[in-house]
Each structure stands twice: as structure tokens, then as C-alpha cells.
Short mmCIF file of C-alpha atoms in Angstrom, two decimals:
data_model
loop_
_atom_site.label_atom_id
_atom_site.label_comp_id
_atom_site.label_asym_id
_atom_site.label_seq_id
_atom_site.Cartn_x
_atom_site.Cartn_y
_atom_site.Cartn_z
CA MET N 1 120.45 189.10 -1.43
CA ASP N 2 122.06 192.00 -3.28
CA LEU N 3 125.54 190.95 -4.30
CA GLN N 4 127.18 194.27 -5.08
CA ALA N 5 130.53 194.96 -3.49
CA THR N 6 131.87 198.49 -3.80
CA PRO N 7 135.12 197.48 -5.58
CA SER N 8 133.21 195.53 -8.25
CA ALA N 9 132.08 198.72 -9.93
CA ARG N 10 135.70 199.31 -10.98
CA LEU N 11 136.22 195.77 -12.31
CA SER N 12 135.40 194.84 -15.88
CA LEU N 13 135.43 191.06 -15.92
CA ASN N 14 135.15 190.90 -19.69
CA ALA N 15 138.04 193.33 -20.18
CA ARG N 16 140.25 191.33 -17.80
CA ALA N 17 139.27 188.01 -19.38
CA GLY N 18 139.77 189.50 -22.83
CA GLU N 19 143.36 190.40 -22.01
CA LEU N 20 144.00 186.82 -20.89
CA ALA N 21 142.36 185.48 -24.05
CA ASP N 22 144.62 187.70 -26.17
CA VAL N 23 147.67 186.16 -24.47
CA MET N 24 146.28 182.69 -25.24
CA ILE N 25 146.01 183.68 -28.88
CA ARG N 26 149.63 184.78 -28.84
CA ASP N 27 150.67 181.47 -27.20
CA ALA N 28 148.35 179.27 -29.29
CA ALA N 29 151.03 177.05 -30.77
CA ARG N 30 152.67 176.41 -27.40
CA LEU N 31 149.30 175.67 -25.76
CA ARG N 32 148.17 173.45 -28.67
CA VAL N 33 144.94 175.40 -29.07
CA GLY N 34 143.29 176.28 -32.36
CA LEU N 35 142.23 179.70 -33.60
CA ALA N 36 139.42 180.55 -35.98
CA ARG N 37 137.26 183.49 -36.94
CA SER N 38 133.62 183.28 -37.97
CA PRO N 39 132.37 184.99 -41.15
CA GLN N 40 130.79 187.59 -38.88
CA GLY N 41 134.10 188.24 -37.09
CA ALA N 42 133.78 186.32 -33.80
CA THR N 43 137.00 184.78 -32.46
CA PHE N 44 137.08 181.09 -31.49
CA ILE N 45 139.78 179.55 -29.31
CA ASP N 46 139.56 175.75 -29.47
CA CYS N 47 141.09 174.38 -26.26
CA GLY N 48 139.98 170.78 -26.64
CA HIS N 49 137.62 169.90 -29.47
CA ARG N 50 139.38 169.64 -32.83
CA HIS N 51 142.68 170.65 -31.23
CA PRO N 52 144.30 168.72 -28.36
CA GLY N 53 144.82 171.62 -25.96
CA SER N 54 146.92 171.11 -22.84
CA HIS N 55 146.92 171.29 -19.06
CA GLU N 56 148.30 174.82 -19.27
CA ALA N 57 145.44 175.77 -21.60
CA GLY N 58 143.08 174.46 -18.91
CA LEU N 59 144.66 176.68 -16.27
CA ARG N 60 144.35 179.68 -18.58
CA LEU N 61 140.77 178.69 -19.35
CA ALA N 62 139.97 178.54 -15.63
CA ALA N 63 141.37 182.03 -15.04
CA ILE N 64 139.31 183.37 -17.93
CA CYS N 65 136.21 181.62 -16.59
CA MET N 66 136.72 183.61 -13.37
CA GLY N 67 137.02 186.93 -15.16
CA GLY N 68 140.70 187.30 -14.39
CA LEU N 69 139.94 187.60 -10.67
CA ALA N 70 141.60 184.34 -9.59
CA GLU N 71 144.81 182.41 -10.05
CA ALA N 72 144.90 178.72 -10.92
CA SER N 73 147.97 176.52 -10.69
CA LEU N 74 148.83 172.83 -10.90
CA VAL N 75 150.46 171.30 -7.82
CA PRO N 76 151.25 167.74 -6.68
CA SER N 77 148.48 166.04 -4.70
CA ARG N 78 149.22 165.43 -1.04
CA SER N 79 147.42 162.08 -0.98
CA GLY N 80 145.07 159.88 -2.94
CA PRO N 81 145.29 158.10 -6.27
CA LEU N 82 145.28 161.21 -8.50
CA PRO N 83 148.75 162.75 -8.68
CA TRP N 84 147.89 166.31 -9.69
CA THR N 85 145.70 168.96 -8.09
CA VAL N 86 144.47 172.37 -9.20
CA MET N 87 144.81 175.15 -6.64
CA VAL N 88 142.59 178.23 -7.02
CA ARG N 89 142.86 181.51 -5.10
CA THR N 90 140.73 184.65 -5.24
CA SER N 91 140.02 187.75 -3.19
CA GLN N 92 136.70 188.27 -5.00
CA PRO N 93 134.95 184.92 -4.39
CA TRP N 94 131.33 185.66 -5.27
CA LEU N 95 132.20 187.90 -8.20
CA ALA N 96 134.73 185.49 -9.69
CA CYS N 97 132.74 182.32 -9.00
CA LEU N 98 129.08 183.28 -9.44
CA ALA N 99 129.06 186.36 -11.66
CA SER N 100 131.60 184.79 -14.02
CA GLN N 101 132.62 181.14 -13.55
CA TYR N 102 129.25 179.52 -12.80
CA ALA N 103 128.07 177.53 -15.83
CA GLY N 104 124.52 178.82 -15.75
CA TRP N 105 124.00 179.89 -19.36
CA HIS N 106 122.84 176.88 -21.37
CA LEU N 107 123.07 177.19 -25.15
CA ASP N 108 122.09 174.83 -27.95
CA GLY N 109 125.01 173.51 -29.93
CA PRO N 110 124.93 171.69 -33.28
CA HIS N 111 122.33 168.92 -33.57
CA GLY N 112 120.65 170.18 -30.40
CA LEU N 113 123.53 169.07 -28.19
CA PRO N 114 123.82 171.33 -25.15
CA LEU N 115 126.76 173.59 -24.40
CA MET N 116 127.26 174.95 -20.88
CA GLY N 117 128.21 178.60 -20.91
CA SER N 118 130.37 180.27 -18.28
CA GLY N 119 132.68 183.25 -18.11
CA PRO N 120 132.08 186.99 -17.87
CA ALA N 121 129.86 187.20 -20.97
CA ARG N 122 127.10 186.04 -18.60
CA VAL N 123 127.24 189.41 -16.84
CA LEU N 124 126.31 191.09 -20.10
CA ALA N 125 123.66 188.59 -21.25
CA ARG N 126 121.99 188.25 -17.83
CA ARG N 127 119.91 185.29 -19.03
CA GLU N 128 119.82 183.61 -15.60
CA SER N 129 117.67 184.28 -12.55
CA LEU N 130 120.91 184.41 -10.55
CA PHE N 131 121.44 187.92 -11.90
CA ASP N 132 118.39 189.10 -9.99
CA GLU N 133 120.78 188.89 -7.03
CA ILE N 134 124.00 190.01 -8.72
CA THR N 135 123.75 193.69 -9.56
CA HIS N 136 127.29 194.03 -10.89
CA ARG N 137 127.13 195.46 -14.39
CA GLU N 138 129.67 196.54 -16.96
CA ASP N 139 129.75 198.23 -20.33
CA PRO N 140 129.45 195.86 -23.30
CA GLY N 141 132.78 196.73 -24.86
CA ARG N 142 133.81 193.11 -25.25
CA ALA N 143 132.31 189.72 -24.36
CA VAL N 144 134.22 186.56 -23.41
CA LEU N 145 132.31 183.27 -23.24
CA VAL N 146 133.58 179.81 -22.25
CA LEU N 147 131.68 176.77 -23.53
CA GLU N 148 131.90 173.16 -22.39
CA GLY N 149 130.24 170.31 -24.25
CA GLU N 150 130.62 167.45 -26.70
CA VAL N 151 130.64 169.60 -29.83
CA PRO N 152 132.33 172.88 -30.80
CA PRO N 153 130.14 175.98 -31.17
CA THR N 154 129.01 177.28 -34.53
CA PRO N 155 129.34 180.78 -36.02
CA ARG N 156 125.58 181.19 -35.58
CA LEU N 157 125.83 180.42 -31.87
CA ALA N 158 128.57 183.04 -31.49
CA GLN N 159 126.45 185.58 -33.35
CA ASP N 160 123.43 184.87 -31.14
CA ALA N 161 125.58 185.09 -28.01
CA ALA N 162 127.03 188.41 -29.17
CA GLU N 163 123.52 189.79 -29.68
CA ALA N 164 122.51 188.63 -26.21
CA CYS N 165 125.57 190.40 -24.78
CA GLY N 166 124.96 193.61 -26.72
CA VAL N 167 128.23 193.48 -28.66
CA THR N 168 129.09 193.07 -32.32
CA PRO N 169 130.48 189.64 -33.33
CA GLU N 170 133.92 191.23 -33.80
CA ARG N 171 133.93 191.91 -30.04
CA MET N 172 132.94 188.33 -29.14
CA THR N 173 135.56 185.78 -28.03
CA VAL N 174 134.44 182.18 -27.53
CA LEU N 175 136.69 179.61 -25.87
CA HIS N 176 135.59 175.98 -25.89
CA ALA N 177 136.66 172.46 -24.92
CA ARG N 178 135.25 168.98 -24.48
CA THR N 179 134.61 167.90 -20.91
CA GLY N 180 137.03 164.98 -21.24
CA SER N 181 139.91 166.91 -22.80
CA LEU N 182 143.08 167.92 -20.95
CA ALA N 183 141.92 171.53 -20.64
CA GLY N 184 138.36 170.49 -19.85
CA MET N 185 139.31 168.33 -16.88
CA VAL N 186 141.59 171.02 -15.46
CA GLN N 187 139.03 173.81 -15.74
CA ILE N 188 136.39 171.64 -14.05
CA ALA N 189 138.71 170.90 -11.11
CA ALA N 190 139.19 174.67 -10.82
CA ARG N 191 135.44 174.96 -10.12
CA VAL N 192 135.91 173.65 -6.58
CA LEU N 193 135.52 177.18 -5.16
CA GLU N 194 132.52 177.85 -7.39
CA CYS N 195 130.82 174.76 -5.94
CA ALA N 196 131.45 175.96 -2.38
CA VAL N 197 130.28 179.52 -3.05
CA GLN N 198 127.13 178.35 -4.81
CA LYS N 199 126.29 175.98 -1.96
CA ALA N 200 126.85 178.82 0.54
CA ARG N 201 124.35 180.83 -1.51
CA LEU N 202 121.82 177.98 -1.41
CA MET N 203 122.29 177.86 2.38
CA GLY N 204 121.33 181.54 2.57
CA PHE N 205 124.76 182.76 3.67
CA ASP N 206 125.39 186.45 2.99
CA LEU N 207 127.99 186.18 0.25
CA SER N 208 129.05 189.80 0.67
CA ARG N 209 130.77 188.52 3.85
CA LEU N 210 133.11 186.31 1.81
CA SER N 211 136.57 187.86 1.82
CA ASP N 212 139.16 185.45 0.44
CA ALA N 213 138.96 181.86 -0.72
CA ILE N 214 141.42 179.10 -1.52
CA GLY N 215 140.49 175.72 -2.94
CA THR N 216 142.06 172.57 -4.32
CA ALA N 217 140.70 169.61 -6.27
CA PRO N 218 142.42 166.65 -7.92
CA VAL N 219 142.43 166.52 -11.70
CA GLY N 220 140.52 163.53 -13.03
CA VAL N 221 142.07 161.59 -15.90
CA VAL N 222 140.72 162.39 -19.37
CA HIS N 223 138.22 160.16 -21.16
CA PRO N 224 136.60 160.46 -24.63
CA ASP N 225 133.14 159.54 -23.26
CA THR N 226 131.62 162.73 -21.88
CA ARG N 227 129.54 160.92 -19.25
CA ILE N 228 132.58 159.11 -17.85
CA ALA N 229 134.73 162.24 -17.99
CA MET N 230 132.04 164.25 -16.22
CA GLY N 231 131.82 161.59 -13.52
CA ARG N 232 135.57 161.58 -12.97
CA ALA N 233 135.79 165.37 -12.83
CA ASN N 234 132.90 165.85 -10.41
CA ASP N 235 133.91 162.93 -8.17
CA ALA N 236 137.30 164.62 -7.80
CA ILE N 237 135.59 167.69 -6.30
CA ILE N 238 132.93 165.87 -4.29
CA TYR N 239 135.30 163.35 -2.69
CA GLY N 240 138.67 165.09 -2.98
CA GLY N 241 138.01 168.83 -3.06
CA GLN N 242 139.19 171.07 -0.21
CA VAL N 243 138.17 174.68 0.37
CA HIS N 244 139.19 177.35 2.88
CA LEU N 245 136.88 180.38 3.09
CA PHE N 246 137.61 183.57 5.03
CA VAL N 247 134.51 185.43 6.17
CA THR N 248 133.55 188.48 8.21
CA GLY N 249 130.81 188.60 10.81
CA PRO N 250 129.79 186.37 13.73
CA ALA N 251 131.82 183.25 14.42
CA ARG N 252 128.60 181.29 14.99
CA SER N 253 127.49 181.74 11.38
CA ALA N 254 130.97 180.81 10.17
CA LYS N 255 130.66 177.58 12.14
CA GLU N 256 127.22 176.89 10.63
CA LEU N 257 128.60 177.54 7.16
CA ALA N 258 131.46 175.09 7.67
CA GLU N 259 129.12 172.39 8.98
CA GLY N 260 126.70 172.75 6.06
CA LEU N 261 129.12 173.00 3.14
CA PRO N 262 130.76 169.55 2.74
CA SER N 263 129.37 167.21 0.10
CA ARG N 264 128.64 164.51 2.68
CA THR N 265 125.63 166.58 3.85
CA SER N 266 123.87 165.55 0.63
CA ALA N 267 121.69 162.43 0.53
CA ASP N 268 123.52 161.45 -2.68
CA TRP N 269 126.91 161.31 -0.95
CA GLY N 270 128.63 157.96 -1.32
CA GLN N 271 127.52 157.44 -4.92
CA GLY N 272 129.57 158.10 -8.02
CA PHE N 273 128.51 161.24 -9.85
CA SER N 274 127.84 159.30 -13.07
CA ASP N 275 125.30 157.11 -11.25
CA VAL N 276 123.57 160.14 -9.72
CA TYR N 277 123.55 161.83 -13.14
CA ASP N 278 121.96 158.76 -14.74
CA ALA N 279 119.33 158.51 -11.99
CA ALA N 280 118.44 162.17 -12.64
CA GLY N 281 117.82 161.47 -16.31
CA HIS N 282 120.91 163.47 -17.27
CA ASP N 283 119.20 166.60 -15.96
CA PHE N 284 121.44 168.68 -13.69
CA ALA N 285 118.40 170.48 -12.29
CA ARG N 286 117.19 167.20 -10.74
CA ILE N 287 120.42 166.61 -8.84
CA ASP N 288 120.60 167.84 -5.26
CA GLY N 289 122.48 171.15 -5.44
CA GLY N 290 124.20 170.30 -2.17
CA PHE N 291 125.98 167.38 -3.83
CA PHE N 292 128.05 169.81 -5.93
CA SER N 293 130.39 170.81 -3.12
CA PRO N 294 133.87 170.00 -1.84
CA ALA N 295 134.61 167.11 0.48
CA GLU N 296 136.46 169.09 3.12
CA VAL N 297 135.86 172.67 4.29
CA ALA N 298 137.52 175.16 6.63
CA VAL N 299 135.92 178.52 7.39
CA THR N 300 137.90 181.21 9.22
CA ALA N 301 135.96 183.97 10.97
CA LEU N 302 138.20 186.99 10.45
CA ASP N 303 136.65 189.02 13.27
CA SER N 304 137.38 186.41 15.95
CA GLY N 305 140.24 184.40 14.46
CA ASP N 306 138.35 181.12 14.89
CA THR N 307 138.55 178.44 12.21
CA PHE N 308 135.87 175.78 11.86
CA ARG N 309 136.41 172.55 9.93
CA ALA N 310 134.01 169.95 8.64
CA GLY N 311 133.93 167.05 6.22
CA THR N 312 136.79 164.88 5.10
CA SER N 313 138.33 163.84 1.83
CA ASP N 314 137.70 160.26 0.73
CA PRO N 315 140.52 159.31 -1.66
CA ALA N 316 139.29 155.73 -1.89
CA ARG N 317 136.23 156.92 -3.80
CA LEU N 318 138.44 158.50 -6.45
CA SER N 319 139.76 155.21 -7.76
CA GLY N 320 137.35 155.36 -10.70
CA ALA N 321 138.76 158.75 -11.72
CA THR N 322 142.31 157.45 -12.19
CA GLY N 323 141.82 155.79 -15.55
CA ALA N 324 143.54 152.62 -14.33
CA PRO N 325 142.67 149.68 -16.61
CA SER N 326 140.52 146.91 -15.20
CA PRO N 327 142.50 143.83 -14.05
#
């Protein structure tokens, strides 16, 4: 599948994300994020490691993850035990979600601890097999990388990433946060569309037919233990996420897409993500890719006006994500 839409040639994801990162730098004090520069000149924006960050920093981080091609906002939840939900909207679903937001670039942090890399720097580095399908390219004028993990990145990591992207360290911006931080939990909830688009890809759906996409997912409550935080954040998508995709082409394939997308189609459905993660030996590659998908899906076939719905949210399974103390 060749994912190259005509408008993408005029979009520089790194330039757009860089502009958003510059605004974060300007608003650093208000967002409670930290700023640093490596000896080589790379810029670090700490959204949730040594600095506390904030929910607003998480929304900004999500928009940067998607190369500035989507909007993320915090809205009240309609139902369920988690009071707040992230809403994401984009008119460039595959470009925003797969070419930029997908956390497919794995880097080694301090002490060998892994850091998951997302953001538009991936387009420049092209270290993933996914880019055999995504032919969108852009000039390496600037690189913006988002890292999630237990530890903050080092100057050496930023230098290596800059080399992989073909830019000097002075043109490298690295944003980072712990999974269980305020910003970390928000930016993970904002991946609800990414999960749906990636599952559509695994189903063999022609992603060039994706037109617009809207998604929501509850925000799990923070936790200092990365495993618990990861479980809360992913459960919120798997059991509480909702996505509406707008596609061109035959209504029949839109119906098939809707029926195949919800998380309940996975054999792992019904289990907490933390338990599935433990059973997989903490190896994401061993987890059924279909499990990483929203609970409830609607797909509208633009050519016919038909909308197909499948799956259902299961708020009761989100009780572990609330952070309520045990009785």
C-alpha cells in the first residue's frame, strides 16, 4: 500500500510541529515544563520527568506528536467513572497518526531502559518498516521527536537521533514525559485515532480512502508506577475509546471496516491491559495488534451517506483506571 496523498507533499510535519514546540518554549512556566539544551545544541522540553508538566502540556504534546495536523482538547466525559476525555480531530488521519504519531521508533535510554519515539522526526529517520508503505518525505530542516518512558533522554541520545534524521543537533527538538505523568496520560489518550488507523492498516484497508477522523478516549488517572499507568491509559482506549471515521469508496468495505475495528474482536478483550502486557513478557510485539483499538467505532461512507457502527464502550472495566483507593 502506497500511502502518498497529493496534499502531503506540501506539508512539512516537522516544520509544523516545530512551530508548536516553539510556543511551548514560550509558555514553559505556565505549562510547568522544563527547558534544557545539550552541549551539542539540542533542545529538550521536559513535560513530565523532572518537571511536573500539566494537562495542557499533554494536549500540546499530542498535537506535536501528530505533526500539527490534528487538534486535541479536553472535554467532560459523557459517562463512566473517568470524568475527563480527550477529543482528537484530523483531516489527515493516516499522515497525522501513522507517519507522525505512531510510537514505532524504539530508542535506548539511560541504563538500557527503552524510550518509545513518536512525532514527525520519524519521517526523517525512517527506521521502521512502516515507511516502506509511507512515501511522504520532507527536507531535513528541523526534527521534532517525542519520547515516552521511565527516564529522560540523554544528550547522546539526542545527538544520535539528530544524525539519524540528517540534521545538526541545533535543529533537534526532543520533548519527553513519563507514561504516568499528567502530560503522559493525556497524550496517550489522544492516541485513540492512531490505534484505529493502525488497526485499519492491519486489516488491509486502503488508508488513502480515509478522509476525516474524530476520536475520544477517557484520561486515566496518573500513577508513578509505569506498568500501572500504562495499564490505566490503554484500558481507557480499549474499553472507553470511541472513533468516527469518514471514508470514500464502497459502503460494503466501510461496513467491514466498522465490524473489524473494535477492540472486542481481539481474543485478549475482557482482560486488563497490564495483565496482557505481563503475559506477553512486557514485549509489545507479542500482544495482539488488534487489542490496541477503540471500544466503539462508527464508519461513515461518504459516497453513500451510510454510517455503520460496531462495538460498545464498557465503562465498568475502567474502574481500575480511576485511582480510587481500595476499601
